[in-house]
Amino acid sequence: MGDFDRYARLTADLDAPFAVVDLAAFRQNADDLVRRAAGTPIRVASKSVRCRSLIAAALERPGFHGVMSYALPEALWLARNGVDDILLGYPTTHRTALRSLAEDPEAAARITLMVDSPEHLAFIRSVTAGGARIQVCLDVDASLRILGQHLGVRRSPLRTPDDVAALARRVVADSAFELVGVMFYEAQIAGLPDTSPAVRWVKRRSAAELADRRGAVVDALKQFAPLRFVNSGGTGSLEISSADPVVTEVTAGSGLYGPTLFDKYDVFQPLPAVAFALDVVRRPAPRIATLFGGGYVASGPAKKSRLPLPTWPAGLKLLGTEGAGEVQTPVSGRAADALRLGDRVWLRYAKAGEMLERFDVVHAIDGDELTALATYRGEGKNFG
């Protein structure tokens, strides 16, 4: 748990709600990601950071190289602000941004688009109508299919070497595109906490299946183009992905912040580097205090694991009937009796960068120094 006594002392003059990042914990988490990647370069997932200063801080550390962006307007903005190796992690149909990319050879040299179908190629070509050559990466489904079940996220229709070869053939035959990489994101390994023997079995089985299939896919692609990179993994699967000799880079972002979804992994546990503070504004009953704001619910399945976690003072919990509210968030527990109007309660977010869509700045704590860093939102940017 973070040093909330120190956080409270350093932020006593700030009005809540506000967010903080403990830079010592951030740096330690970055070093742990590098250790786990075991020499494989780490691409920073910008969606999990959403603060240019903190993205830059990660990229300055040995072991990190390049950014995985989540939106093409974001990628263009980052490229024009000095980031020189950007992989767009998801397909895009943003017409204005595609035209801007085609009209900017320098940005086109820095940005690689993600595709998984001939339709993507046709759409990009119809919008750009010439201009700079577009670099593309093929997104390959990394889910586990077993006993008629699909275990993992629903991403790409590409799965087998034949699937991928058919699309690669289309890419290299079209002078508008250059095939530079391939990506595999094994969400069923990276995104699942180790909460049961069944989950651990799924992870082991999935890792073995993907290692075989990934090697075959990469071999097939090398018949068409000399790939610059083979990307795989996420914060939760760095050891597994980096152990595969065909993988040239891994991706991580959430592990820099240490959100609550990573509290139950076996192989690693990042420090909680980011938290937010709310004020007590009501005392409606014994052992209940009501906080202003707090309805910062993470994306994904709508369940308890996506709610923020009251962390300090210890012993508080959300009410099952209200959860985290748009304007008020009641918390209960013995510690609530000691809270008074204006006191601070600190909470941790379930995921990572999404939280910063709520704040113009994140207050960086480094020892006893406090510095305000602009978030994407604080720079007037909202990429969805």
Short mmCIF file of C-alpha atoms in Angstrom, two decimals:
data_model
loop_
_atom_site.label_atom_id
_atom_site.label_comp_id
_atom_site.label_asym_id
_atom_site.label_seq_id
_atom_site.Cartn_x
_atom_site.Cartn_y
_atom_site.Cartn_z
CA MET A 1 0.00 0.00 0.00
CA GLY A 2 1.18 3.54 -0.71
CA ASP A 3 2.52 6.00 1.86
CA PHE A 4 -0.81 7.75 2.34
CA ASP A 5 0.27 9.66 5.45
CA ARG A 6 2.92 11.38 3.32
CA TYR A 7 0.53 11.86 0.40
CA ALA A 8 -2.01 13.48 2.73
CA ARG A 9 0.59 15.80 4.22
CA LEU A 10 1.92 16.94 0.85
CA THR A 11 -1.53 17.48 -0.66
CA ALA A 12 -3.25 19.03 2.36
CA ASP A 13 -3.79 22.34 0.53
CA LEU A 14 -5.35 20.78 -2.57
CA ASP A 15 -9.09 20.65 -3.10
CA ALA A 16 -10.48 17.20 -3.79
CA PRO A 17 -11.15 15.31 -5.97
CA PHE A 18 -7.55 15.02 -7.18
CA ALA A 19 -5.17 12.29 -8.32
CA VAL A 20 -1.56 11.56 -7.39
CA VAL A 21 1.24 9.44 -8.81
CA ASP A 22 4.08 8.31 -6.56
CA LEU A 23 7.11 8.61 -8.85
CA ALA A 24 9.28 6.34 -6.70
CA ALA A 25 6.69 3.57 -7.03
CA PHE A 26 6.28 4.36 -10.76
CA ARG A 27 10.04 3.97 -11.29
CA GLN A 28 10.20 0.79 -9.25
CA ASN A 29 7.31 -0.65 -11.26
CA ALA A 30 9.08 0.30 -14.49
CA ASP A 31 12.24 -1.47 -13.34
CA ASP A 32 10.22 -4.55 -12.39
CA LEU A 33 8.61 -4.64 -15.84
CA VAL A 34 12.07 -4.51 -17.41
CA ARG A 35 13.25 -7.33 -15.14
CA ARG A 36 10.26 -9.46 -16.10
CA ALA A 37 10.76 -8.77 -19.82
CA ALA A 38 14.30 -10.18 -19.49
CA GLY A 39 15.92 -8.13 -22.24
CA THR A 40 12.95 -7.88 -24.61
CA PRO A 41 12.14 -4.19 -25.32
CA ILE A 42 8.90 -2.89 -23.80
CA ARG A 43 6.51 -0.73 -25.80
CA VAL A 44 4.52 1.65 -23.55
CA ALA A 45 0.73 1.25 -23.82
CA SER A 46 -0.41 4.88 -23.87
CA LYS A 47 -4.05 4.08 -23.04
CA SER A 48 -2.85 2.87 -19.64
CA VAL A 49 -0.89 6.07 -18.92
CA ARG A 50 -2.67 9.05 -20.62
CA CYS A 51 -0.11 11.59 -19.47
CA ARG A 52 2.63 12.68 -21.88
CA SER A 53 5.08 13.47 -19.09
CA LEU A 54 4.75 9.98 -17.63
CA ILE A 55 4.96 8.32 -21.06
CA ALA A 56 8.21 10.25 -21.59
CA ALA A 57 9.44 9.25 -18.12
CA ALA A 58 8.94 5.57 -18.98
CA LEU A 59 10.60 5.91 -22.40
CA GLU A 60 13.67 7.49 -20.79
CA ARG A 61 14.29 4.32 -18.76
CA PRO A 62 16.49 1.56 -20.23
CA GLY A 63 14.39 -1.32 -21.52
CA PHE A 64 11.53 0.77 -22.91
CA HIS A 65 11.19 1.73 -26.56
CA GLY A 66 8.22 3.02 -28.55
CA VAL A 67 4.55 3.57 -27.78
CA MET A 68 1.43 1.55 -28.47
CA SER A 69 -1.24 4.17 -29.13
CA TYR A 70 -4.97 3.53 -28.99
CA ALA A 71 -6.32 6.12 -31.47
CA LEU A 72 -4.88 7.56 -34.68
CA PRO A 73 -5.48 11.22 -33.70
CA GLU A 74 -3.54 10.44 -30.52
CA ALA A 75 -0.74 8.79 -32.50
CA LEU A 76 -0.44 11.85 -34.77
CA TRP A 77 -0.35 14.14 -31.73
CA LEU A 78 2.36 12.06 -30.07
CA ALA A 79 4.40 11.85 -33.28
CA ARG A 80 4.26 15.62 -33.71
CA ASN A 81 5.45 15.98 -30.13
CA GLY A 82 8.58 13.89 -30.56
CA VAL A 83 7.58 10.23 -30.19
CA ASP A 84 9.22 8.42 -33.10
CA ASP A 85 7.99 4.81 -32.94
CA ILE A 86 4.24 4.43 -32.56
CA LEU A 87 2.20 1.29 -33.15
CA LEU A 88 -1.54 1.88 -33.32
CA GLY A 89 -2.91 -1.00 -31.25
CA TYR A 90 -6.36 -1.07 -32.88
CA PRO A 91 -7.77 -0.60 -36.38
CA THR A 92 -8.98 2.88 -37.24
CA THR A 93 -11.65 4.36 -39.51
CA HIS A 94 -10.94 7.98 -38.50
CA ARG A 95 -11.11 9.64 -41.90
CA THR A 96 -9.61 13.01 -40.97
CA ALA A 97 -6.68 11.41 -39.18
CA LEU A 98 -6.05 8.96 -42.04
CA ARG A 99 -5.91 11.81 -44.54
CA SER A 100 -3.60 13.73 -42.22
CA LEU A 101 -1.31 10.71 -41.93
CA ALA A 102 -1.11 10.27 -45.71
CA GLU A 103 -0.31 13.97 -46.13
CA ASP A 104 2.51 13.91 -43.57
CA PRO A 105 5.47 11.73 -44.64
CA GLU A 106 7.30 12.30 -41.36
CA ALA A 107 4.32 11.14 -39.29
CA ALA A 108 3.77 8.21 -41.66
CA ALA A 109 7.35 7.11 -41.03
CA ARG A 110 6.72 7.13 -37.28
CA ILE A 111 3.29 5.48 -37.15
CA THR A 112 2.22 1.93 -37.97
CA LEU A 113 -1.47 1.15 -38.45
CA MET A 114 -3.16 -2.07 -37.30
CA VAL A 115 -5.18 -4.13 -39.78
CA ASP A 116 -6.78 -7.57 -39.75
CA SER A 117 -8.78 -7.76 -43.00
CA PRO A 118 -8.80 -6.75 -46.67
CA GLU A 119 -11.66 -4.39 -45.75
CA HIS A 120 -9.27 -2.38 -43.59
CA LEU A 121 -6.87 -1.99 -46.51
CA ALA A 122 -9.67 -0.97 -48.85
CA PHE A 123 -11.03 1.57 -46.39
CA ILE A 124 -7.63 3.17 -45.79
CA ARG A 125 -6.95 3.34 -49.51
CA SER A 126 -10.34 4.89 -50.26
CA VAL A 127 -9.80 7.63 -47.67
CA THR A 128 -6.15 8.45 -48.28
CA ALA A 129 -6.17 8.24 -52.11
CA GLY A 130 -2.40 8.33 -52.44
CA GLY A 131 0.15 10.23 -50.41
CA ALA A 132 2.72 8.73 -48.07
CA ARG A 133 3.15 4.97 -47.96
CA ILE A 134 1.29 3.53 -44.96
CA GLN A 135 3.06 1.10 -42.63
CA VAL A 136 0.83 -1.71 -41.36
CA CYS A 137 0.93 -4.42 -38.72
CA LEU A 138 -1.28 -7.53 -38.80
CA ASP A 139 -3.31 -8.24 -35.66
CA VAL A 140 -3.59 -12.01 -35.07
CA ASP A 141 -6.14 -13.58 -32.73
CA ALA A 142 -4.28 -14.93 -29.68
CA SER A 143 -7.25 -16.44 -27.85
CA LEU A 144 -7.47 -20.05 -26.72
CA ARG A 145 -10.14 -22.20 -28.33
CA ILE A 146 -10.81 -25.40 -26.45
CA LEU A 147 -13.81 -27.70 -25.98
CA GLY A 148 -15.90 -25.39 -28.14
CA GLN A 149 -15.09 -22.35 -25.99
CA HIS A 150 -13.41 -19.08 -27.01
CA LEU A 151 -11.22 -17.95 -24.09
CA GLY A 152 -9.91 -14.45 -24.63
CA VAL A 153 -11.05 -11.21 -26.19
CA ARG A 154 -12.80 -10.89 -29.54
CA ARG A 155 -10.26 -9.15 -31.72
CA SER A 156 -8.99 -10.29 -35.08
CA PRO A 157 -10.48 -12.78 -37.56
CA LEU A 158 -6.90 -13.79 -38.43
CA ARG A 159 -5.78 -16.93 -36.64
CA THR A 160 -3.93 -19.51 -38.74
CA PRO A 161 -0.77 -19.15 -40.84
CA ASP A 162 -2.94 -19.48 -43.95
CA ASP A 163 -5.26 -16.67 -42.77
CA VAL A 164 -2.33 -14.38 -42.16
CA ALA A 165 -0.52 -15.29 -45.37
CA ALA A 166 -3.61 -14.46 -47.43
CA LEU A 167 -3.77 -10.94 -46.00
CA ALA A 168 0.00 -10.45 -46.17
CA ARG A 169 -0.17 -11.28 -49.87
CA ARG A 170 -2.72 -8.47 -50.34
CA VAL A 171 -0.58 -5.99 -48.40
CA VAL A 172 2.68 -6.55 -50.25
CA ALA A 173 0.92 -6.48 -53.62
CA ASP A 174 -0.32 -2.94 -52.95
CA SER A 175 2.26 -0.17 -53.26
CA ALA A 176 0.22 2.01 -50.87
CA PHE A 177 1.24 -0.20 -47.95
CA GLU A 178 4.32 -1.65 -46.29
CA LEU A 179 4.05 -4.72 -44.05
CA VAL A 180 6.33 -4.12 -41.05
CA GLY A 181 5.03 -6.19 -38.13
CA VAL A 182 2.61 -8.60 -36.51
CA MET A 183 0.91 -8.48 -33.11
CA PHE A 184 -0.54 -11.11 -30.75
CA TYR A 185 -2.35 -9.99 -27.59
CA GLU A 186 -3.11 -12.89 -25.27
CA ALA A 187 -5.68 -11.19 -23.02
CA GLN A 188 -6.68 -14.48 -21.41
CA ILE A 189 -3.15 -14.63 -19.96
CA ALA A 190 -2.29 -10.96 -19.49
CA GLY A 191 -5.66 -9.82 -18.17
CA LEU A 192 -6.75 -12.60 -15.80
CA PRO A 193 -5.74 -12.53 -12.12
CA ASP A 194 -4.53 -15.88 -10.74
CA THR A 195 -7.65 -16.50 -8.67
CA SER A 196 -8.13 -20.26 -9.09
CA PRO A 197 -6.45 -23.49 -10.28
CA ALA A 198 -8.72 -23.37 -13.35
CA VAL A 199 -7.41 -19.92 -14.34
CA ARG A 200 -3.82 -21.07 -13.89
CA TRP A 201 -4.48 -24.12 -16.07
CA VAL A 202 -6.03 -21.97 -18.81
CA LYS A 203 -2.99 -19.69 -18.76
CA ARG A 204 -0.53 -22.58 -19.07
CA ARG A 205 -2.54 -24.28 -21.82
CA SER A 206 -2.98 -21.02 -23.72
CA ALA A 207 0.71 -20.14 -23.51
CA ALA A 208 1.71 -23.50 -24.98
CA GLU A 209 -0.84 -23.35 -27.81
CA LEU A 210 0.04 -19.76 -28.71
CA ALA A 211 3.79 -20.36 -28.72
CA ASP A 212 3.37 -23.05 -31.39
CA ARG A 213 0.91 -21.07 -33.49
CA ARG A 214 2.78 -17.77 -33.17
CA GLY A 215 5.97 -19.36 -34.49
CA ALA A 216 4.13 -20.82 -37.48
CA VAL A 217 2.46 -17.49 -38.26
CA VAL A 218 5.75 -15.59 -38.10
CA ASP A 219 7.44 -18.14 -40.36
CA ALA A 220 4.61 -17.70 -42.87
CA LEU A 221 4.85 -13.91 -42.81
CA LYS A 222 8.60 -13.88 -43.33
CA GLN A 223 7.95 -15.32 -46.79
CA PHE A 224 6.36 -11.99 -47.71
CA ALA A 225 8.30 -9.30 -45.84
CA PRO A 226 11.27 -8.85 -43.48
CA LEU A 227 9.29 -8.02 -40.32
CA ARG A 228 10.66 -5.23 -38.16
CA PHE A 229 8.85 -6.47 -35.07
CA VAL A 230 6.76 -9.24 -33.56
CA ASN A 231 4.73 -7.74 -30.71
CA SER A 232 3.05 -9.70 -27.96
CA GLY A 233 1.92 -9.64 -24.37
CA GLY A 234 0.74 -7.19 -21.78
CA THR A 235 1.65 -6.33 -18.21
CA GLY A 236 0.22 -9.62 -16.97
CA SER A 237 2.11 -11.86 -19.40
CA LEU A 238 5.56 -10.33 -19.89
CA GLU A 239 7.48 -13.41 -18.73
CA ILE A 240 5.53 -15.73 -21.01
CA SER A 241 5.66 -13.51 -24.10
CA SER A 242 9.31 -12.51 -23.78
CA ALA A 243 10.37 -16.15 -23.35
CA ASP A 244 9.29 -16.90 -26.93
CA PRO A 245 12.33 -16.34 -29.20
CA VAL A 246 10.15 -15.15 -32.10
CA VAL A 247 8.82 -12.20 -30.02
CA THR A 248 10.93 -9.07 -30.54
CA GLU A 249 8.99 -6.70 -28.26
CA VAL A 250 6.32 -6.75 -25.57
CA THR A 251 3.80 -4.13 -24.48
CA ALA A 252 2.99 -2.89 -20.98
CA GLY A 253 1.40 0.17 -19.42
CA SER A 254 -0.91 -0.69 -16.52
CA GLY A 255 1.97 -2.17 -14.57
CA LEU A 256 3.50 1.30 -14.26
CA TYR A 257 0.51 2.44 -12.17
CA GLY A 258 -0.34 -0.79 -10.31
CA PRO A 259 -4.17 -0.69 -10.33
CA THR A 260 -6.27 -3.08 -8.23
CA LEU A 261 -6.82 -5.59 -11.05
CA PHE A 262 -3.18 -6.62 -10.59
CA ASP A 263 -3.48 -7.32 -6.86
CA LYS A 264 -4.01 -11.08 -7.34
CA TYR A 265 -1.35 -12.22 -9.77
CA ASP A 266 1.05 -14.98 -8.77
CA VAL A 267 4.18 -13.96 -10.64
CA PHE A 268 4.28 -10.22 -9.93
CA GLN A 269 2.67 -7.50 -7.88
CA PRO A 270 3.31 -3.88 -8.86
CA LEU A 271 3.33 -1.17 -6.26
CA PRO A 272 0.18 0.97 -6.15
CA ALA A 273 1.63 4.11 -7.75
CA VAL A 274 -1.60 6.01 -8.53
CA ALA A 275 -4.53 6.93 -6.29
CA PHE A 276 -7.19 9.61 -5.96
CA ALA A 277 -8.55 11.48 -2.98
CA LEU A 278 -12.14 12.42 -2.11
CA ASP A 279 -13.52 14.61 0.67
CA VAL A 280 -15.98 13.52 3.32
CA VAL A 281 -19.07 15.72 2.92
CA ARG A 282 -21.72 13.87 4.99
CA ARG A 283 -22.11 11.63 8.03
CA PRO A 284 -25.56 10.13 7.41
CA ALA A 285 -25.32 7.33 10.01
CA PRO A 286 -22.92 5.63 12.42
CA ARG A 287 -20.06 3.84 10.61
CA ILE A 288 -20.94 5.55 7.32
CA ALA A 289 -19.25 8.56 5.73
CA THR A 290 -20.27 10.00 2.37
CA LEU A 291 -17.61 11.22 -0.08
CA PHE A 292 -18.03 13.77 -2.86
CA GLY A 293 -17.69 12.22 -6.33
CA GLY A 294 -15.97 8.92 -6.92
CA GLY A 295 -17.98 7.23 -9.67
CA TYR A 296 -14.86 6.36 -11.63
CA VAL A 297 -15.80 2.90 -12.84
CA ALA A 298 -13.35 1.03 -15.06
CA SER A 299 -14.26 -0.46 -18.43
CA GLY A 300 -14.93 -4.15 -18.91
CA PRO A 301 -17.65 -6.41 -17.50
CA ALA A 302 -19.95 -4.49 -15.16
CA LYS A 303 -19.10 -6.07 -11.83
CA LYS A 304 -17.49 -5.32 -8.48
CA SER A 305 -13.93 -5.74 -9.76
CA ARG A 306 -14.37 -2.59 -11.89
CA LEU A 307 -15.20 -0.32 -8.94
CA PRO A 308 -12.60 1.83 -7.17
CA LEU A 309 -11.28 0.45 -3.89
CA PRO A 310 -11.29 2.57 -0.69
CA THR A 311 -7.74 2.14 0.55
CA TRP A 312 -6.94 4.67 3.29
CA PRO A 313 -7.93 4.93 6.06
CA ALA A 314 -7.89 1.14 6.17
CA GLY A 315 -11.08 -0.77 6.85
CA LEU A 316 -13.50 1.12 4.62
CA LYS A 317 -15.66 -0.43 1.91
CA LEU A 318 -18.28 0.66 -0.59
CA LEU A 319 -21.96 0.03 0.08
CA GLY A 320 -23.34 -2.76 -2.08
CA THR A 321 -26.54 -0.83 -2.70
CA GLU A 322 -24.81 2.33 -3.98
CA GLY A 323 -21.25 1.54 -5.07
CA ALA A 324 -19.24 4.48 -6.41
CA GLY A 325 -21.57 7.34 -7.26
CA GLU A 326 -21.73 10.12 -9.81
CA VAL A 327 -21.81 12.78 -7.09
CA GLN A 328 -21.59 10.91 -3.82
CA THR A 329 -19.93 7.70 -2.66
CA PRO A 330 -20.83 6.33 0.80
CA VAL A 331 -18.20 4.20 2.55
CA SER A 332 -18.76 2.09 5.63
CA GLY A 333 -16.69 0.44 8.34
CA ARG A 334 -15.37 1.10 11.81
CA ALA A 335 -12.86 3.64 10.41
CA ALA A 336 -15.77 5.76 9.15
CA ASP A 337 -16.63 6.74 12.74
CA ALA A 338 -13.36 8.67 12.99
CA LEU A 339 -13.95 10.64 9.80
CA ARG A 340 -15.16 14.23 9.93
CA LEU A 341 -16.33 16.69 7.28
CA GLY A 342 -13.42 17.67 5.05
CA ASP A 343 -11.32 14.60 5.89
CA ARG A 344 -9.75 12.75 2.99
CA VAL A 345 -10.38 9.19 1.87
CA TRP A 346 -7.97 7.70 -0.67
CA LEU A 347 -9.10 5.22 -3.31
CA ARG A 348 -7.34 3.14 -5.95
CA TYR A 349 -8.70 2.65 -9.45
CA ALA A 350 -9.45 -0.79 -10.89
CA LYS A 351 -7.57 -0.22 -14.15
CA ALA A 352 -4.94 2.35 -15.05
CA GLY A 353 -5.02 5.33 -17.42
CA GLU A 354 -8.79 5.58 -17.78
CA MET A 355 -8.91 7.27 -14.38
CA LEU A 356 -7.01 10.26 -15.72
CA GLU A 357 -9.88 11.11 -18.05
CA ARG A 358 -11.41 12.55 -14.84
CA PHE A 359 -8.51 14.86 -13.96
CA ASP A 360 -6.76 17.76 -15.72
CA VAL A 361 -3.56 17.09 -13.78
CA VAL A 362 -2.03 14.25 -11.82
CA HIS A 363 0.03 15.47 -8.87
CA ALA A 364 3.43 13.79 -8.99
CA ILE A 365 4.99 13.03 -5.59
CA ASP A 366 8.75 12.53 -5.58
CA GLY A 367 10.07 12.31 -2.04
CA ASP A 368 8.68 15.48 -0.47
CA GLU A 369 8.29 17.31 -3.80
CA LEU A 370 4.89 17.85 -5.41
CA THR A 371 4.56 18.71 -9.13
CA ALA A 372 1.41 18.97 -11.26
CA LEU A 373 1.64 17.04 -14.55
CA ALA A 374 -0.93 17.67 -17.27
CA THR A 375 -2.98 14.66 -18.31
CA TYR A 376 -4.32 14.16 -21.83
CA ARG A 377 -7.51 15.81 -20.61
CA GLY A 378 -5.50 18.70 -19.13
CA GLU A 379 -3.90 19.27 -22.54
CA GLY A 380 -7.37 19.48 -24.07
CA LYS A 381 -7.20 16.03 -25.67
CA ASN A 382 -9.89 13.36 -25.61
CA PHE A 383 -9.33 10.40 -27.93
CA GLY A 384 -12.28 8.26 -26.86
#
